[in-house]
PDB file of C-alpha atoms and ligand atoms in Angstrom:
ATOM      1  CA  MET A  87      -3.601  21.261 -11.641  1.00  0.00           C
ATOM      2  CA  VAL A  88      -3.778  19.857 -15.202  1.00  0.00           C
ATOM      3  CA  SER A  89      -6.720  21.192 -17.215  1.00  0.00           C
ATOM      4  CA  ASN A  90      -9.320  18.710 -18.422  1.00  0.00           C
ATOM      5  CA  SER A  91      -9.103  20.059 -21.982  1.00  0.00           C
ATOM      6  CA  LEU A  92      -5.430  19.138 -22.105  1.00  0.00           C
ATOM      7  CA  ILE A  93      -6.173  15.616 -20.955  1.00  0.00           C
ATOM      8  CA  LEU A  94      -8.984  15.224 -23.521  1.00  0.00           C
ATOM      9  CA  ALA A  95      -6.796  16.487 -26.352  1.00  0.00           C
ATOM     10  CA  ASP A  96      -4.119  14.010 -25.483  1.00  0.00           C
ATOM     11  CA  ARG A  97      -6.286  10.946 -25.001  1.00  0.00           C
ATOM     12  CA  ASP A  98      -6.487   9.769 -28.627  1.00  0.00           C
ATOM     13  CA  ASN A  99      -2.765  10.198 -28.949  1.00  0.00           C
ATOM     14  CA  ILE A 100      -2.236   8.145 -25.799  1.00  0.00           C
ATOM     15  CA  LYS A 101      -4.444   5.286 -27.002  1.00  0.00           C
ATOM     16  CA  GLU A 102      -2.440   4.957 -30.214  1.00  0.00           C
ATOM     17  CA  LYS A 103       0.683   4.438 -28.179  1.00  0.00           C
ATOM     18  CA  LEU A 104      -0.850   1.618 -26.188  1.00  0.00           C
ATOM     19  CA  LYS A 105      -0.922  -0.990 -28.995  1.00  0.00           C
ATOM     20  CA  GLY A 106      -4.520  -1.924 -28.385  1.00  0.00           C
ATOM     21  CA  GLY A 107      -3.962  -2.473 -24.671  1.00  0.00           C
ATOM     22  CA  LEU A 108      -0.674  -4.397 -24.691  1.00  0.00           C
ATOM     23  CA  LEU A 109       0.687  -1.378 -22.852  1.00  0.00           C
ATOM     24  CA  LEU A 110      -0.992   0.724 -20.186  1.00  0.00           C
ATOM     25  CA  PRO A 111       0.057   3.956 -18.414  1.00  0.00           C
ATOM     26  CA  LEU A 112       0.905   2.733 -14.941  1.00  0.00           C
ATOM     27  CA  VAL A 113       0.978   5.253 -12.093  1.00  0.00           C
ATOM     28  CA  GLU A 114       1.737   2.772  -9.333  1.00  0.00           C
ATOM     29  CA  SER A 115       1.038  -0.734  -8.123  1.00  0.00           C
ATOM     30  CA  PHE A 116       1.076  -1.992  -4.562  1.00  0.00           C
ATOM     31  CA  TYR A 117      -0.102  -4.828  -2.381  1.00  0.00           C
ATOM     32  CA  THR A 118      -2.494  -3.765   0.349  1.00  0.00           C
ATOM     33  CA  ILE A 119      -5.953  -4.287   1.826  1.00  0.00           C
ATOM     34  CA  GLN A 120      -9.063  -2.930   0.160  1.00  0.00           C
ATOM     35  CA  GLY A 121     -10.413  -0.140   2.341  1.00  0.00           C
ATOM     36  CA  GLU A 122     -13.757   0.588   0.706  1.00  0.00           C
ATOM     37  CA  GLY A 123     -17.077  -0.924  -0.187  1.00  0.00           C
ATOM     38  CA  LYS A 124     -18.253  -4.522  -0.153  1.00  0.00           C
ATOM     39  CA  ASN A 125     -14.752  -5.986  -0.324  1.00  0.00           C
ATOM     40  CA  MET A 126     -13.321  -3.871   2.477  1.00  0.00           C
ATOM     41  CA  GLY A 127     -10.734  -5.850   4.421  1.00  0.00           C
ATOM     42  CA  LYS A 128      -9.654  -8.163   1.601  1.00  0.00           C
ATOM     43  CA  PRO A 129      -6.009  -8.201   0.476  1.00  0.00           C
ATOM     44  CA  ALA A 130      -5.395  -7.278  -3.150  1.00  0.00           C
ATOM     45  CA  PHE A 131      -2.738  -6.036  -5.537  1.00  0.00           C
ATOM     46  CA  PHE A 132      -3.767  -2.535  -6.613  1.00  0.00           C
ATOM     47  CA  ILE A 133      -2.954  -1.272 -10.105  1.00  0.00           C
ATOM     48  CA  ARG A 134      -3.483   2.436 -10.664  1.00  0.00           C
ATOM     49  CA  LEU A 135      -3.645   3.609 -14.270  1.00  0.00           C
ATOM     50  CA  GLY A 136      -3.014   7.216 -15.263  1.00  0.00           C
ATOM     51  CA  GLY A 137      -5.522   9.450 -17.014  1.00  0.00           C
ATOM     52  CA  CYS A 138      -8.815  10.920 -15.850  1.00  0.00           C
ATOM     53  CA  ASP A 139     -10.865  13.779 -17.287  1.00  0.00           C
ATOM     54  CA  VAL A 140     -13.647  13.748 -14.696  1.00  0.00           C
ATOM     55  CA  GLY A 141     -12.070  16.432 -12.507  1.00  0.00           C
ATOM     56  CA  CYS A 142     -13.523  15.776  -9.046  1.00  0.00           C
ATOM     57  CA  SER A 143     -12.427  18.713  -6.873  1.00  0.00           C
ATOM     58  CA  TRP A 144     -11.759  16.370  -3.945  1.00  0.00           C
ATOM     59  CA  CYS A 145      -9.959  13.655  -5.922  1.00  0.00           C
ATOM     60  CA  ASP A 146      -7.297  11.981  -3.801  1.00  0.00           C
ATOM     61  CA  SER A 147      -5.273  10.837  -6.825  1.00  0.00           C
ATOM     62  CA  LYS A 148      -4.966  14.073  -8.831  1.00  0.00           C
ATOM     63  CA  GLU A 149      -1.383  13.159  -9.656  1.00  0.00           C
ATOM     64  CA  SER A 150      -2.824  10.398 -11.881  1.00  0.00           C
ATOM     65  CA  TRP A 151      -4.943  12.677 -14.104  1.00  0.00           C
ATOM     66  CA  ASN A 152      -2.401  13.385 -16.835  1.00  0.00           C
ATOM     67  CA  ALA A 153      -1.601  10.037 -18.443  1.00  0.00           C
ATOM     68  CA  ASN A 154       1.300  11.600 -20.354  1.00  0.00           C
ATOM     69  CA  LEU A 155       3.262  11.644 -17.129  1.00  0.00           C
ATOM     70  CA  PHE A 156       3.221   7.839 -16.982  1.00  0.00           C
ATOM     71  CA  PRO A 157       5.063   6.030 -19.778  1.00  0.00           C
ATOM     72  CA  PRO A 158       3.164   2.978 -21.040  1.00  0.00           C
ATOM     73  CA  VAL A 159       4.197  -0.276 -19.361  1.00  0.00           C
ATOM     74  CA  ALA A 160       3.765  -3.765 -20.851  1.00  0.00           C
ATOM     75  CA  VAL A 161       0.790  -5.454 -19.195  1.00  0.00           C
ATOM     76  CA  GLU A 162       2.888  -8.625 -18.925  1.00  0.00           C
ATOM     77  CA  ASP A 163       5.352  -6.731 -16.741  1.00  0.00           C
ATOM     78  CA  ILE A 164       2.547  -5.456 -14.518  1.00  0.00           C
ATOM     79  CA  ILE A 165       1.329  -9.026 -14.067  1.00  0.00           C
ATOM     80  CA  GLN A 166       4.826 -10.324 -13.325  1.00  0.00           C
ATOM     81  CA  GLU A 167       4.877  -7.961 -10.357  1.00  0.00           C
ATOM     82  CA  ALA A 168       1.379  -8.988  -9.235  1.00  0.00           C
ATOM     83  CA  ILE A 169       2.195 -12.695  -9.136  1.00  0.00           C
ATOM     84  CA  LYS A 170       4.841 -12.095  -6.453  1.00  0.00           C
ATOM     85  CA  TYR A 171       2.098 -11.652  -3.862  1.00  0.00           C
ATOM     86  CA  LYS A 172      -0.101 -14.245  -2.211  1.00  0.00           C
ATOM     87  CA  ALA A 173      -3.539 -12.746  -2.840  1.00  0.00           C
ATOM     88  CA  LYS A 174      -4.853 -13.586  -6.282  1.00  0.00           C
ATOM     89  CA  SER A 175      -6.981 -10.437  -6.428  1.00  0.00           C
ATOM     90  CA  ILE A 176      -6.384  -7.373  -8.543  1.00  0.00           C
ATOM     91  CA  VAL A 177      -8.032  -4.013  -7.935  1.00  0.00           C
ATOM     92  CA  LEU A 178      -7.822  -1.991 -11.128  1.00  0.00           C
ATOM     93  CA  THR A 179      -8.217   1.685 -10.314  1.00  0.00           C
ATOM     94  CA  GLY A 180      -7.067   5.103 -11.438  1.00  0.00           C
ATOM     95  CA  GLY A 181      -7.415   7.630 -12.732  1.00  0.00           C
ATOM     96  CA  GLU A 182     -10.148   6.128 -14.848  1.00  0.00           C
ATOM     97  CA  PRO A 183      -9.221   2.634 -16.093  1.00  0.00           C
ATOM     98  CA  LEU A 184     -11.961   2.642 -18.746  1.00  0.00           C
ATOM     99  CA  ASN A 185      -9.997   5.253 -20.666  1.00  0.00           C
ATOM    100  CA  TYR A 186      -8.168   2.270 -22.158  1.00  0.00           C
ATOM    101  CA  PRO A 187      -8.929  -0.985 -23.972  1.00  0.00           C
ATOM    102  CA  LEU A 188      -8.724  -3.527 -21.159  1.00  0.00           C
ATOM    103  CA  ASP A 189      -9.539  -6.833 -22.911  1.00  0.00           C
ATOM    104  CA  ILE A 190      -5.935  -7.929 -23.398  1.00  0.00           C
ATOM    105  CA  PHE A 191      -5.004  -7.089 -19.832  1.00  0.00           C
ATOM    106  CA  CYS A 192      -8.029  -8.881 -18.367  1.00  0.00           C
ATOM    107  CA  ASN A 193      -7.404 -11.977 -20.519  1.00  0.00           C
ATOM    108  CA  LEU A 194      -3.834 -12.196 -19.293  1.00  0.00           C
ATOM    109  CA  LEU A 195      -4.869 -11.712 -15.678  1.00  0.00           C
ATOM    110  CA  LYS A 196      -7.432 -14.485 -16.024  1.00  0.00           C
ATOM    111  CA  LYS A 197      -4.814 -16.799 -17.554  1.00  0.00           C
ATOM    112  CA  ASN A 198      -2.860 -16.195 -14.354  1.00  0.00           C
ATOM    113  CA  ASN A 199      -5.914 -17.035 -12.231  1.00  0.00           C
ATOM    114  CA  PHE A 200      -6.517 -13.576 -10.848  1.00  0.00           C
ATOM    115  CA  GLU A 201      -9.866 -12.260  -9.710  1.00  0.00           C
ATOM    116  CA  ILE A 202     -10.266  -8.756 -11.142  1.00  0.00           C
ATOM    117  CA  PHE A 203     -12.044  -5.951  -9.313  1.00  0.00           C
ATOM    118  CA  LEU A 204     -12.690  -2.742 -11.267  1.00  0.00           C
ATOM    119  CA  GLU A 205     -13.117   0.700  -9.691  1.00  0.00           C
ATOM    120  CA  THR A 206     -14.665   3.051 -12.234  1.00  0.00           C
ATOM    121  CA  SER A 207     -16.690   6.207 -12.652  1.00  0.00           C
ATOM    122  CA  GLY A 208     -18.150   4.632 -15.806  1.00  0.00           C
ATOM    123  CA  SER A 209     -17.359   7.807 -17.720  1.00  0.00           C
ATOM    124  CA  HIS A 210     -15.823   6.000 -20.712  1.00  0.00           C
ATOM    125  CA  GLU A 211     -16.746   3.100 -22.961  1.00  0.00           C
ATOM    126  CA  PHE A 212     -16.674  -0.256 -21.228  1.00  0.00           C
ATOM    127  CA  SER A 213     -14.048  -2.889 -22.081  1.00  0.00           C
ATOM    128  CA  GLY A 214     -12.523  -5.897 -20.335  1.00  0.00           C
ATOM    129  CA  HIS A 215     -14.161  -8.502 -18.124  1.00  0.00           C
ATOM    130  CA  PHE A 216     -14.270  -8.413 -14.373  1.00  0.00           C
ATOM    131  CA  ASP A 217     -15.301 -10.472 -11.385  1.00  0.00           C
ATOM    132  CA  TRP A 218     -16.507  -7.400  -9.569  1.00  0.00           C
ATOM    133  CA  ILE A 219     -17.376  -3.909 -10.748  1.00  0.00           C
ATOM    134  CA  CYS A 220     -17.601  -1.004  -8.334  1.00  0.00           C
ATOM    135  CA  LEU A 221     -19.315   1.910 -10.073  1.00  0.00           C
ATOM    136  CA  SER A 222     -18.772   5.324  -8.518  1.00  0.00           C
ATOM    137  CA  PRO A 223     -20.513   7.748 -10.892  1.00  0.00           C
ATOM    138  CA  LYS A 224     -19.652  11.412 -10.810  1.00  0.00           C
ATOM    139  CA  LYS A 225     -21.982  14.347 -11.481  1.00  0.00           C
ATOM    140  CA  ASN A 226     -19.495  16.317 -13.578  1.00  0.00           C
ATOM    141  CA  LYS A 227     -18.970  13.488 -16.082  1.00  0.00           C
ATOM    142  CA  LYS A 228     -21.829  11.037 -16.028  1.00  0.00           C
ATOM    143  CA  PRO A 229     -21.542   7.385 -17.116  1.00  0.00           C
ATOM    144  CA  PHE A 230     -20.834   6.877 -20.797  1.00  0.00           C
ATOM    145  CA  SER A 231     -23.842   4.553 -21.239  1.00  0.00           C
ATOM    146  CA  ASN A 232     -26.398   2.630 -19.185  1.00  0.00           C
ATOM    147  CA  LEU A 233     -24.463  -0.594 -19.792  1.00  0.00           C
ATOM    148  CA  ILE A 234     -22.267   0.050 -16.774  1.00  0.00           C
ATOM    149  CA  TYR A 235     -25.339   0.254 -14.531  1.00  0.00           C
ATOM    150  CA  ASN A 236     -26.366  -3.238 -15.665  1.00  0.00           C
ATOM    151  CA  LEU A 237     -22.878  -4.578 -15.020  1.00  0.00           C
ATOM    152  CA  ALA A 238     -22.203  -2.957 -11.640  1.00  0.00           C
ATOM    153  CA  ASP A 239     -22.030  -5.266  -8.606  1.00  0.00           C
ATOM    154  CA  GLU A 240     -21.642  -2.329  -6.279  1.00  0.00           C
ATOM    155  CA  LEU A 241     -22.725   1.313  -6.464  1.00  0.00           C
ATOM    156  CA  LYS A 242     -20.582   3.610  -4.343  1.00  0.00           C
ATOM    157  CA  VAL A 243     -21.649   7.240  -4.226  1.00  0.00           C
ATOM    158  CA  ILE A 244     -19.359   9.827  -2.656  1.00  0.00           C
ATOM    159  CA  ILE A 245     -21.287  12.244  -0.458  1.00  0.00           C
ATOM    160  CA  GLU A 246     -19.786  15.718  -0.203  1.00  0.00           C
ATOM    161  CA  ASN A 247     -22.960  17.592   0.720  1.00  0.00           C
ATOM    162  CA  GLU A 248     -26.658  16.868   1.169  1.00  0.00           C
ATOM    163  CA  ASP A 249     -27.471  17.418  -2.533  1.00  0.00           C
ATOM    164  CA  ASP A 250     -25.490  14.263  -3.230  1.00  0.00           C
ATOM    165  CA  PHE A 251     -28.210  12.118  -1.672  1.00  0.00           C
ATOM    166  CA  LEU A 252     -30.393  13.013  -4.695  1.00  0.00           C
ATOM    167  CA  TRP A 253     -27.549  12.008  -7.009  1.00  0.00           C
ATOM    168  CA  ALA A 254     -27.227   8.739  -5.120  1.00  0.00           C
ATOM    169  CA  GLU A 255     -30.926   7.960  -5.536  1.00  0.00           C
ATOM    170  CA  ALA A 256     -30.874   8.843  -9.243  1.00  0.00           C
ATOM    171  CA  ASN A 257     -28.108   6.294  -9.733  1.00  0.00           C
ATOM    172  CA  ARG A 258     -29.741   3.712  -7.505  1.00  0.00           C
ATOM    173  CA  ASP A 259     -32.735   3.789  -9.868  1.00  0.00           C
ATOM    174  CA  LYS A 260     -30.490   2.580 -12.704  1.00  0.00           C
ATOM    175  CA  VAL A 261     -28.578  -0.320 -11.165  1.00  0.00           C
ATOM    176  CA  LYS A 262     -29.626  -3.963 -10.901  1.00  0.00           C
ATOM    177  CA  ARG A 263     -31.842  -4.967  -8.006  1.00  0.00           C
ATOM    178  CA  ASP A 264     -29.090  -7.044  -6.414  1.00  0.00           C
ATOM    179  CA  CYS A 265     -26.426  -4.333  -6.714  1.00  0.00           C
ATOM    180  CA  TYR A 266     -24.907  -3.427  -3.331  1.00  0.00           C
ATOM    181  CA  LEU A 267     -25.497   0.216  -2.430  1.00  0.00           C
ATOM    182  CA  PHE A 268     -22.935   2.287  -0.536  1.00  0.00           C
ATOM    183  CA  LEU A 269     -22.654   5.900   0.556  1.00  0.00           C
ATOM    184  CA  GLN A 270     -19.144   7.086   1.348  1.00  0.00           C
ATOM    185  CA  PRO A 271     -18.206  10.431   2.917  1.00  0.00           C
ATOM    186  CA  GLU A 272     -15.902  12.682   0.952  1.00  0.00           C
ATOM    187  CA  TRP A 273     -12.788  12.397   3.100  1.00  0.00           C
ATOM    188  CA  SER A 274     -12.043  16.094   3.662  1.00  0.00           C
ATOM    189  CA  ARG A 275     -15.633  16.726   4.820  1.00  0.00           C
ATOM    190  CA  ARG A 276     -16.107  13.540   6.815  1.00  0.00           C
ATOM    191  CA  ASP A 277     -16.555  15.258  10.174  1.00  0.00           C
ATOM    192  CA  ILE A 278     -19.432  17.342   8.813  1.00  0.00           C
ATOM    193  CA  ILE A 279     -21.082  14.928   6.413  1.00  0.00           C
ATOM    194  CA  LEU A 280     -20.712  11.564   8.169  1.00  0.00           C
ATOM    195  CA  PRO A 281     -23.437  12.230  10.779  1.00  0.00           C
ATOM    196  CA  LYS A 282     -25.818  13.193   7.943  1.00  0.00           C
ATOM    197  CA  ILE A 283     -24.967  10.008   6.045  1.00  0.00           C
ATOM    198  CA  ILE A 284     -25.602   7.915   9.144  1.00  0.00           C
ATOM    199  CA  ASP A 285     -29.021   9.542   9.612  1.00  0.00           C
ATOM    200  CA  TYR A 286     -29.800   9.062   5.925  1.00  0.00           C
ATOM    201  CA  ILE A 287     -28.914   5.371   5.969  1.00  0.00           C
ATOM    202  CA  LYS A 288     -30.998   4.811   9.085  1.00  0.00           C
ATOM    203  CA  GLU A 289     -33.956   6.323   7.244  1.00  0.00           C
ATOM    204  CA  ASN A 290     -33.129   4.615   3.925  1.00  0.00           C
ATOM    205  CA  PRO A 291     -31.800   1.201   4.899  1.00  0.00           C
ATOM    206  CA  VAL A 292     -31.209  -0.064   1.386  1.00  0.00           C
ATOM    207  CA  TRP A 293     -27.938   1.857   1.663  1.00  0.00           C
ATOM    208  CA  SER A 294     -24.852   0.852   3.628  1.00  0.00           C
ATOM    209  CA  LEU A 295     -21.933   2.932   4.832  1.00  0.00           C
ATOM    210  CA  SER A 296     -18.532   2.711   3.142  1.00  0.00           C
ATOM    211  CA  LEU A 297     -15.559   4.262   4.930  1.00  0.00           C
ATOM    212  CA  GLN A 298     -12.088   4.636   3.541  1.00  0.00           C
ATOM    213  CA  ALA A 299     -10.708   2.287   6.187  1.00  0.00           C
ATOM    214  CA  HIS A 300      -7.210   2.383   4.670  1.00  0.00           C
ATOM    215  CA  LYS A 301      -6.994   6.091   5.508  1.00  0.00           C
ATOM    216  CA  TYR A 302      -7.973   5.488   9.126  1.00  0.00           C
ATOM    217  CA  ILE A 303      -5.268   2.834   9.544  1.00  0.00           C
ATOM    218  CA  ASN A 304      -2.627   4.587   7.394  1.00  0.00           C
ATOM    219  CA  ILE A 305      -2.090   2.020   4.688  1.00  0.00           C
ATOM    220  CA  PRO A 306      -2.106   2.749   0.938  1.00  0.00           C
TER     221      PRO A 306
HETATM  222  S1  SF4 B 247     -13.239   9.974 -11.241  1.00  0.00           S
HETATM  223 FE1  SF4 B 247     -11.863   9.216  -9.643  1.00  0.00          FE
HETATM  224  S2  SF4 B 247      -9.761   9.582 -10.444  1.00  0.00           S
HETATM  225 FE2  SF4 B 247     -11.166  10.782 -11.693  1.00  0.00          FE
HETATM  226  S3  SF4 B 247     -11.164  12.824 -10.725  1.00  0.00           S
HETATM  227 FE3  SF4 B 247     -12.899  11.694  -9.843  1.00  0.00          FE
HETATM  228  S4  SF4 B 247     -12.091  10.701  -7.982  1.00  0.00           S
HETATM  229 FE4  SF4 B 247     -10.315  11.353  -9.233  1.00  0.00          FE
END
């Protein structure tokens, strides 16, 4: 596992190499169906950027944490790949995409008529412009500012144990009134925690259940 201090030390260095966002550290990109949250079931081209210093113990993309492992790629090249597919939707995920200046990338995507969906923990300064923002805040590195709560279209809180319901409610207090609210079981504990989430949602019906449908049907 890469230590968080190493990632933090490297981050400024990485940003310099990215020419203000003309380049981004690409881990992978793939065309699939969104498995989580409000847009579950919709086809989209996923773009996973490297670099995250949040350190969730259960992270399912730990290989993306160290951005140094992913040489910067021209955003134009990333878009050239995206336009090969029929769905005009981009899911920008990570890692933590807000590690990087995203304005240039978002402008280019918009020029190519893409809808842009952001998946973020909110742990870094906001940049870019998006059609949909899914905020999934994490206890060990809280959102950088309250701005992201005002921008979020969807709040998705990962529930690993019952204490996380308190974390979910603390975040619910900060989002807009019309923000969609989701609780999602931490995958490795789903057998234990899912029944508790179902009971919680039945008692607190402002929340809805998000499942990682892509994992159930074995797609990326
Ligand atoms: S914020 Fe996301 S990418 Fe970063 S460690 Fe947590 S789950 Fe993984």
